[in-house]
Amino acid sequence: MGSYRRGIRINRGQFVLQILQVFLVGLMAGLERSALPALGRSLGLAPDAFFLLASFLISFGLVKGALNSVAGTLADRWGRKRVLLIGWLAGLPIPLMLWLAPTWGCILVANALLGFQQGFTWTMTVTSQIDLADSRERGLAVGINEATGYVGVGLAGFLTGALATAIGARAGLALFSLSVVVLALLSSLTLRETLFWAHAEGQQAPSAPEPLGRAFVRISFLNTSTRALCQGGVANKIADAFVWALLPILLRQEGLSPTGVGEVVGLYGAIWGLNQLWTGHLSDRIGRKGPIVAGFLLLVLSLAALGWLRGRLAWFLDAGGMGLGMALLYPNLIAAVSDVIPAQQRGQGLGVYRYWRDTGYAIGGLVLGGVAQISQDLRVPLELTALLVALSGLWIALTPLR
C-alpha cells in the first residue's frame, strides 16, 4: 500500500497526464457545439426544424448516460486505463462518419458513437484523478478535471466555429476530431493504472462489492442525498442542452454570425471550465451545498436574462453568468457523490450518477426540442429550462447532503 500513496502533489506526474487526457476529451465533447446547426442546414434540415436539430442530443445523451454506468462498473473490474483506451478506439470512426455522412440520420449515428466515446473516456479521467487525490482533495481533483475538460469544450467551440467559416462545417469537424483522437490514443499509452490506488484506499475502509442493479436503485432512489444530487445532474444537463442545441439557432436568428456564435458558446464553456479550478477546492473548505445552490441560482438568473436582454454585450454577459453558475455547481455535484461512495465502488457509483446527469441531454433534447417545434419560438423552451433549473436547485437546497 506504501507504493500507492494518495495526494495530488505526490502523484503529480500521473495527475498531469490525466489532465492532458481530459483536455482532449473536452475537445471532442465541444467539437459540434457551434458547427452542428450549420452542418444540419447543409444536409437539408430546415432552419425551423428545431426537434430534428435537437435530436442529436437524444442519441448522444442516451448512449453516454448508459455507457457511464457500464464504464464505471467495468473500471472497477478491468481497470481505468483499459476502459479509457476502449473509449478512444470507439472515437476513431467519428471523423470519417462526419466527413461522409449523406443524411442527418448518419450524423445521429456518429453522435451516438461520440456518446460512447465520451461515456468511457471522461468517466475514466475523473475517476482516476479522484483515485490519485487525497480524500481532502476530492473537490480540487474534480474541479481540475472538469475545468480542463470544459476549457477544451470552450476552445473547441471557438475553433470549430472558425473552421466552419473557413473550410465548411463538415470538413472542419472531420479534421478536428481526427487530430484529437490520434493525439489522445498516443498520449494514453503513458498512463498508469490507478485502480491500485483505489484498492489501497479501500483497505483502510473495506466494503463488499455491490451488484450494479442494487447500486443503481440505492444511489438513484433510496439514498436521499444521492437522489437529490442525481436529479441536479439531470437539470444542469438540460440547461446545457439548451445552450448546445438551441442557443446557437437563437443567436443566429438575432443576426449573429457563425463566428460570433462560436465566441458566445466558447466563452460559456471557457468560463465554466476555468472557474472550476477554484470552485471545486472551495467546497473542500466550506462544504458542497453552498457552492452547488449558489451555482443553480446564478444559472437561473442568467437563463432568465437571455430572454430579457438583447445585443452582443448582453449575450456575452449571460454566457459568462451561465458559465460561472455551472462552475459552482458542476464539479461539486460529483465531489458530493464521491464523498458517500466507498473507494472500491467509486467507478460504479460515479457511473450511476453520470448516467442520470448525461441522460439529461436526452431529456433536454426531447423536451426542449419538442417544445420549440410546437411553439416555433425559442424563448418558450428557454423559459422552461429556467423553471426546471430553479426547481432542481430548490430540491437540493432543502435536502441534507451527507
Coordinates of C-alpha atoms in Angstrom, one line a residue:
M1 CA 0.0 0.0 0.0
G2 CA 3.0 2.3 0.5
S3 CA 3.6 2.4 -3.2
Y4 CA 0.2 3.9 -3.8
R5 CA 0.1 6.9 -1.5
R6 CA -2.7 9.3 -2.3
G7 CA -2.2 13.0 -2.9
I8 CA -2.1 15.3 -6.0
R9 CA 1.4 16.5 -5.2
I10 CA 2.8 13.0 -4.6
N11 CA 1.2 11.7 -7.8
R12 CA 1.7 14.9 -9.9
G13 CA 3.2 13.2 -12.9
Q14 CA 0.3 10.9 -13.5
F15 CA -2.2 13.6 -12.5
V16 CA -0.8 15.9 -15.2
L17 CA -1.1 13.1 -17.8
Q18 CA -4.7 12.7 -16.8
I19 CA -5.2 16.5 -17.2
L20 CA -4.0 16.1 -20.8
Q21 CA -6.4 13.3 -21.4
V22 CA -9.4 15.2 -20.1
F23 CA -8.5 18.2 -22.1
L24 CA -8.6 16.1 -25.3
V25 CA -11.9 14.6 -24.1
G26 CA -13.3 18.1 -23.8
L27 CA -12.1 19.0 -27.3
M28 CA -14.1 16.0 -28.6
A29 CA -17.2 16.9 -26.5
G30 CA -17.1 20.5 -27.8
L31 CA -16.4 19.9 -31.5
E32 CA -20.1 20.1 -32.5
R33 CA -21.3 22.9 -30.3
S34 CA -21.2 25.7 -32.8
A35 CA -20.8 24.0 -36.1
L36 CA -23.5 21.3 -35.9
P37 CA -26.5 23.6 -36.8
A38 CA -24.7 24.7 -39.9
L39 CA -24.0 21.1 -40.8
G40 CA -27.7 20.3 -40.4
R41 CA -28.6 23.1 -42.8
S42 CA -26.1 21.7 -45.4
L43 CA -27.8 18.3 -45.1
G44 CA -31.2 19.8 -45.9
L45 CA -32.7 20.5 -42.4
A46 CA -35.0 23.5 -42.4
P47 CA -33.9 26.3 -40.0
D48 CA -37.1 25.9 -38.0
A49 CA -36.8 22.1 -37.7
F50 CA -35.9 22.5 -34.0
F51 CA -36.8 19.0 -32.9
L52 CA -34.7 17.4 -35.6
L53 CA -31.8 19.7 -34.9
A54 CA -32.0 18.8 -31.2
S55 CA -32.4 15.1 -31.9
F56 CA -28.6 14.6 -31.9
L57 CA -28.7 15.3 -28.2
I58 CA -31.2 12.5 -27.6
S59 CA -28.9 9.9 -29.3
F60 CA -25.8 11.4 -27.6
G61 CA -27.4 11.6 -24.1
L62 CA -29.0 8.1 -24.1
V63 CA -25.8 6.4 -25.2
K64 CA -23.4 8.4 -23.0
G65 CA -25.7 8.1 -19.9
A66 CA -26.0 4.3 -20.3
L67 CA -22.3 3.9 -21.1
N68 CA -21.3 5.9 -18.0
S69 CA -22.8 3.2 -15.8
V70 CA -21.2 0.4 -17.8
A71 CA -17.8 2.1 -17.9
G72 CA -17.8 2.7 -14.1
T73 CA -18.6 -1.0 -13.4
L74 CA -16.0 -2.2 -15.9
A75 CA -13.4 0.2 -14.5
D76 CA -13.8 -1.4 -11.0
R77 CA -13.2 -4.8 -12.6
W78 CA -10.8 -4.3 -15.5
G79 CA -9.1 -1.1 -14.5
R80 CA -9.4 2.6 -15.6
K81 CA -6.8 2.6 -18.3
R82 CA -8.3 -0.3 -20.3
V83 CA -11.7 1.3 -20.4
L84 CA -10.2 4.6 -21.4
L85 CA -8.4 3.0 -24.4
I86 CA -11.6 1.3 -25.5
G87 CA -13.3 4.7 -25.4
W88 CA -10.7 6.4 -27.6
L89 CA -10.8 3.5 -30.1
A90 CA -14.5 3.9 -30.3
G91 CA -13.9 7.5 -31.4
L92 CA -11.8 6.6 -34.4
P93 CA -14.7 6.2 -36.9
I94 CA -16.3 9.5 -35.9
P95 CA -14.2 11.8 -38.3
L96 CA -14.9 9.5 -41.3
M97 CA -18.6 9.4 -40.5
L98 CA -18.8 13.2 -40.2
W99 CA -16.9 13.6 -43.5
L100 CA -19.0 11.1 -45.5
A101 CA -22.4 11.4 -43.8
P102 CA -25.0 11.8 -46.6
T103 CA -28.0 12.4 -44.3
W104 CA -28.8 13.8 -40.8
G105 CA -29.5 10.2 -39.7
C106 CA -25.9 9.3 -40.2
I107 CA -24.9 12.3 -38.1
L108 CA -27.1 10.9 -35.3
V109 CA -25.3 7.6 -35.5
A110 CA -21.9 9.4 -35.3
N111 CA -23.2 11.4 -32.4
A112 CA -24.3 8.2 -30.6
L113 CA -20.7 6.9 -31.1
L114 CA -19.5 10.2 -29.7
G115 CA -21.7 9.4 -26.6
F116 CA -20.0 6.0 -26.3
Q117 CA -16.5 7.6 -26.6
Q118 CA -17.4 10.3 -24.0
G119 CA -19.0 7.9 -21.6
F120 CA -15.9 5.7 -21.4
T121 CA -13.2 8.4 -21.5
W122 CA -14.4 11.3 -19.4
T123 CA -15.7 8.9 -16.7
M124 CA -12.3 7.3 -16.5
T125 CA -10.3 10.6 -16.2
V126 CA -12.4 11.9 -13.3
T127 CA -12.3 8.5 -11.5
S128 CA -8.6 8.2 -12.0
Q129 CA -7.9 11.7 -10.7
I130 CA -10.1 11.1 -7.6
D131 CA -8.1 7.8 -7.1
L132 CA -4.8 9.7 -7.1
A133 CA -6.0 12.5 -4.8
D134 CA -6.3 12.5 -1.0
S135 CA -9.8 12.4 0.4
R136 CA -9.4 16.1 1.4
E137 CA -8.6 17.0 -2.2
R138 CA -11.6 15.4 -4.0
G139 CA -13.3 18.7 -4.8
L140 CA -10.0 20.1 -6.1
A141 CA -9.3 17.0 -8.2
V142 CA -12.8 17.1 -9.7
G143 CA -12.5 20.9 -10.2
I144 CA -9.2 20.5 -12.1
N145 CA -10.7 17.6 -14.2
E146 CA -13.9 19.5 -15.1
A147 CA -12.0 22.8 -15.6
T148 CA -9.6 21.3 -18.0
G149 CA -12.3 19.4 -19.9
Y150 CA -14.5 22.4 -20.3
V151 CA -11.7 24.6 -21.3
G152 CA -11.4 22.0 -24.1
V153 CA -15.1 22.3 -24.8
G154 CA -14.9 26.1 -25.0
L155 CA -11.8 26.0 -27.1
A156 CA -13.4 23.5 -29.5
G157 CA -16.4 25.9 -29.8
F158 CA -14.1 28.7 -30.9
L159 CA -12.0 26.5 -33.3
T160 CA -14.9 24.6 -34.9
G161 CA -16.8 27.8 -35.4
A162 CA -13.8 29.3 -37.2
L163 CA -13.1 26.2 -39.2
A164 CA -16.8 26.0 -40.3
T165 CA -16.5 29.6 -41.6
A166 CA -13.1 28.9 -43.3
I167 CA -13.5 25.4 -44.8
G168 CA -17.1 24.3 -44.1
A169 CA -18.7 22.6 -41.2
R170 CA -18.2 19.1 -42.5
A171 CA -14.5 19.3 -43.3
G172 CA -13.8 21.3 -40.1
L173 CA -15.5 18.8 -37.8
A174 CA -13.8 15.8 -39.5
L175 CA -10.3 17.3 -39.5
F176 CA -10.6 18.5 -35.9
S177 CA -11.9 15.2 -34.5
L178 CA -9.3 13.1 -36.3
S179 CA -6.5 15.2 -34.8
V180 CA -7.8 14.9 -31.3
V181 CA -8.4 11.1 -31.4
V182 CA -5.0 10.3 -32.8
L183 CA -3.2 12.5 -30.2
A184 CA -5.3 11.0 -27.4
L185 CA -4.5 7.4 -28.3
L186 CA -0.8 8.1 -28.5
S187 CA -0.7 10.0 -25.2
S188 CA -2.9 7.5 -23.3
L189 CA -0.1 4.9 -23.6
T190 CA 1.9 6.7 -20.9
L191 CA -0.8 6.4 -18.2
R192 CA -0.5 4.1 -15.2
E193 CA -3.5 2.1 -13.9
T194 CA -5.0 4.0 -10.9
L195 CA -7.3 1.2 -9.7
F196 CA -4.4 0.1 -7.4
W197 CA -4.7 3.5 -5.6
A198 CA -8.4 2.8 -5.0
H199 CA -7.7 -0.7 -3.7
A200 CA -5.1 0.7 -1.3
E201 CA -7.6 3.3 -0.1
G202 CA -10.3 0.7 0.3
Q203 CA -8.1 -1.4 2.6
Q204 CA -8.5 1.3 5.1
A205 CA -12.3 1.2 4.9
P206 CA -13.3 -2.1 3.2
S207 CA -16.7 -2.6 1.7
A208 CA -18.3 -5.6 -0.1
P209 CA -18.9 -5.4 -3.8
E210 CA -22.4 -4.5 -4.8
P211 CA -24.3 -5.7 -7.9
L212 CA -24.9 -2.8 -10.4
G213 CA -28.7 -3.1 -10.3
R214 CA -28.8 -2.8 -6.5
A215 CA -26.3 0.1 -6.5
F216 CA -28.3 1.8 -9.2
V217 CA -31.5 1.7 -7.2
R218 CA -29.8 2.7 -4.0
I219 CA -28.0 5.7 -5.4
S220 CA -30.8 6.8 -7.7
F221 CA -33.8 6.4 -5.4
L222 CA -33.2 5.2 -1.9
N223 CA -30.4 7.5 -0.6
T224 CA -31.9 10.9 -0.1
S225 CA -28.6 12.8 -0.7
T226 CA -27.6 11.0 -3.9
R227 CA -31.2 11.1 -5.2
A228 CA -31.1 14.9 -4.9
L229 CA -27.7 15.1 -6.5
C230 CA -28.7 12.8 -9.4
Q231 CA -31.7 15.0 -10.3
G232 CA -29.5 18.0 -10.0
G233 CA -27.2 16.5 -12.6
V234 CA -30.2 15.9 -14.9
A235 CA -31.3 19.6 -14.6
N236 CA -27.9 21.1 -15.3
K237 CA -27.5 19.0 -18.4
I238 CA -31.0 20.1 -19.6
A239 CA -29.7 23.7 -19.3
D240 CA -26.5 22.7 -21.2
A241 CA -28.7 21.0 -23.8
F242 CA -30.4 24.3 -24.5
V243 CA -27.0 26.1 -24.9
W244 CA -25.7 23.3 -27.1
A245 CA -28.7 22.7 -29.4
L246 CA -30.9 25.8 -29.4
L247 CA -28.9 28.8 -28.3
P248 CA -26.8 28.9 -31.5
I249 CA -30.0 28.9 -33.5
L250 CA -31.5 31.7 -31.3
L251 CA -28.4 33.8 -31.7
R252 CA -28.3 33.2 -35.5
Q253 CA -32.0 34.4 -35.6
E254 CA -30.9 37.5 -33.8
G255 CA -28.3 38.2 -36.6
L256 CA -25.1 36.9 -35.0
S257 CA -22.5 35.4 -37.4
P258 CA -21.3 31.8 -37.1
T259 CA -18.0 33.1 -35.7
G260 CA -19.9 35.2 -33.2
V261 CA -22.0 32.2 -32.1
G262 CA -18.8 30.3 -31.6
E263 CA -17.4 33.1 -29.5
V264 CA -20.5 33.2 -27.2
V265 CA -20.8 29.5 -26.8
G266 CA -17.0 29.2 -26.4
L267 CA -17.0 31.9 -23.7
Y268 CA -19.7 30.0 -21.8
G269 CA -17.6 26.8 -21.9
A270 CA -14.3 28.6 -21.1
I271 CA -15.7 30.4 -18.0
W272 CA -17.3 27.2 -16.9
G273 CA -14.1 25.4 -17.2
L274 CA -11.5 27.9 -15.8
N275 CA -13.5 28.8 -12.7
Q276 CA -13.8 25.1 -11.6
L277 CA -10.1 25.4 -10.7
W278 CA -11.2 27.2 -7.6
T279 CA -14.9 26.3 -7.1
G280 CA -14.1 22.6 -6.6
H281 CA -11.5 23.4 -3.9
L282 CA -13.8 25.9 -2.3
S283 CA -16.2 23.0 -1.5
D284 CA -13.3 21.1 0.2
R285 CA -13.1 24.0 2.6
I286 CA -16.7 25.2 3.2
G287 CA -18.8 22.2 2.2
R288 CA -20.6 21.1 -1.0
K289 CA -24.1 22.5 -0.6
G290 CA -23.3 26.3 -0.6
P291 CA -21.5 26.4 -3.9
I292 CA -24.0 24.0 -5.5
V293 CA -27.0 26.1 -4.6
A294 CA -25.3 29.3 -5.5
G295 CA -24.5 27.9 -8.9
F296 CA -28.1 26.9 -9.5
L297 CA -29.3 30.4 -8.6
L298 CA -26.8 32.1 -10.9
L299 CA -27.7 29.7 -13.7
V300 CA -31.4 30.5 -13.3
L301 CA -30.8 34.3 -13.3
S302 CA -28.6 34.1 -16.4
L303 CA -31.0 31.9 -18.3
A304 CA -33.8 34.3 -17.5
A305 CA -31.7 37.3 -18.6
L306 CA -31.3 35.7 -22.0
G307 CA -35.0 36.2 -22.6
W308 CA -35.0 39.8 -21.4
L309 CA -31.8 41.3 -22.9
R310 CA -30.6 41.8 -26.5
G311 CA -27.3 42.7 -28.1
R312 CA -23.8 41.3 -28.3
L313 CA -22.7 42.6 -24.9
A314 CA -25.7 41.2 -23.1
W315 CA -25.2 37.8 -24.7
F316 CA -21.6 37.7 -23.6
L317 CA -22.6 38.7 -20.0
D318 CA -25.3 36.0 -20.0
A319 CA -22.8 33.4 -21.3
G320 CA -20.4 34.4 -18.5
G321 CA -23.1 34.1 -15.9
M322 CA -24.2 30.7 -17.0
G323 CA -20.6 29.5 -17.2
L324 CA -19.9 30.7 -13.7
G325 CA -23.1 29.1 -12.4
M326 CA -22.1 25.8 -14.0
A327 CA -18.6 26.1 -12.5
L328 CA -20.1 26.4 -9.0
L329 CA -22.5 23.5 -9.2
Y330 CA -20.9 21.1 -11.7
P331 CA -17.7 19.7 -10.0
N332 CA -19.3 19.9 -6.6
L333 CA -22.2 17.6 -7.5
I334 CA -19.6 15.0 -8.5
A335 CA -17.5 15.6 -5.4
A336 CA -20.6 15.3 -3.2
V337 CA -21.5 11.9 -4.7
S338 CA -17.9 10.7 -4.3
D339 CA -18.0 11.6 -0.6
V340 CA -20.5 8.9 0.1
I341 CA -19.3 6.2 -2.3
P342 CA -16.9 3.5 -0.9
A343 CA -13.5 3.6 -2.7
Q344 CA -13.8 0.0 -4.1
Q345 CA -17.1 1.1 -5.7
R346 CA -16.1 4.5 -6.9
G347 CA -16.2 3.8 -10.6
Q348 CA -19.6 2.2 -10.3
G349 CA -21.1 4.9 -8.0
L350 CA -19.8 7.8 -10.2
G351 CA -21.0 5.9 -13.2
V352 CA -24.6 5.8 -11.8
Y353 CA -24.6 9.5 -11.1
R354 CA -23.2 10.3 -14.5
Y355 CA -25.8 8.1 -16.1
W356 CA -28.5 10.4 -14.7
R357 CA -26.6 13.5 -15.4
D358 CA -25.9 12.8 -19.0
T359 CA -29.3 11.3 -19.7
G360 CA -30.3 14.9 -19.0
Y361 CA -29.0 15.6 -22.5
A362 CA -31.6 13.2 -24.0
I363 CA -34.4 14.6 -21.8
G364 CA -33.4 18.1 -22.8
G365 CA -33.2 17.3 -26.5
L366 CA -36.6 15.6 -26.3
V367 CA -38.5 18.1 -24.2
L368 CA -36.9 21.3 -25.3
G369 CA -36.7 20.3 -28.9
G370 CA -40.4 19.3 -28.8
V371 CA -41.5 22.5 -27.1
A372 CA -39.5 24.6 -29.6
Q373 CA -41.0 22.7 -32.5
I374 CA -44.6 23.1 -31.3
S375 CA -44.2 26.8 -30.3
Q376 CA -41.9 27.9 -33.1
D377 CA -40.5 30.3 -30.5
L378 CA -37.1 29.5 -28.9
R379 CA -37.9 31.7 -25.9
V380 CA -40.5 29.2 -24.7
P381 CA -38.0 26.3 -24.2
L382 CA -35.6 28.9 -22.7
E383 CA -38.2 29.8 -20.0
L384 CA -39.0 26.1 -19.4
T385 CA -35.3 25.5 -18.9
A386 CA -35.0 28.3 -16.3
L387 CA -38.0 26.9 -14.4
L388 CA -36.7 23.3 -14.3
V389 CA -33.3 24.5 -13.1
A390 CA -34.9 26.6 -10.4
L391 CA -36.9 23.7 -9.1
S392 CA -33.9 21.4 -9.1
G393 CA -31.8 23.9 -7.1
L394 CA -34.6 24.2 -4.6
W395 CA -34.7 20.5 -4.2
I396 CA -31.0 20.3 -3.3
A397 CA -31.3 23.4 -1.0
L398 CA -33.9 21.5 1.0
T399 CA -32.0 18.2 1.2
P400 CA -29.3 17.4 3.7
L401 CA -26.1 16.2 2.0
R402 CA -24.3 13.6 4.0

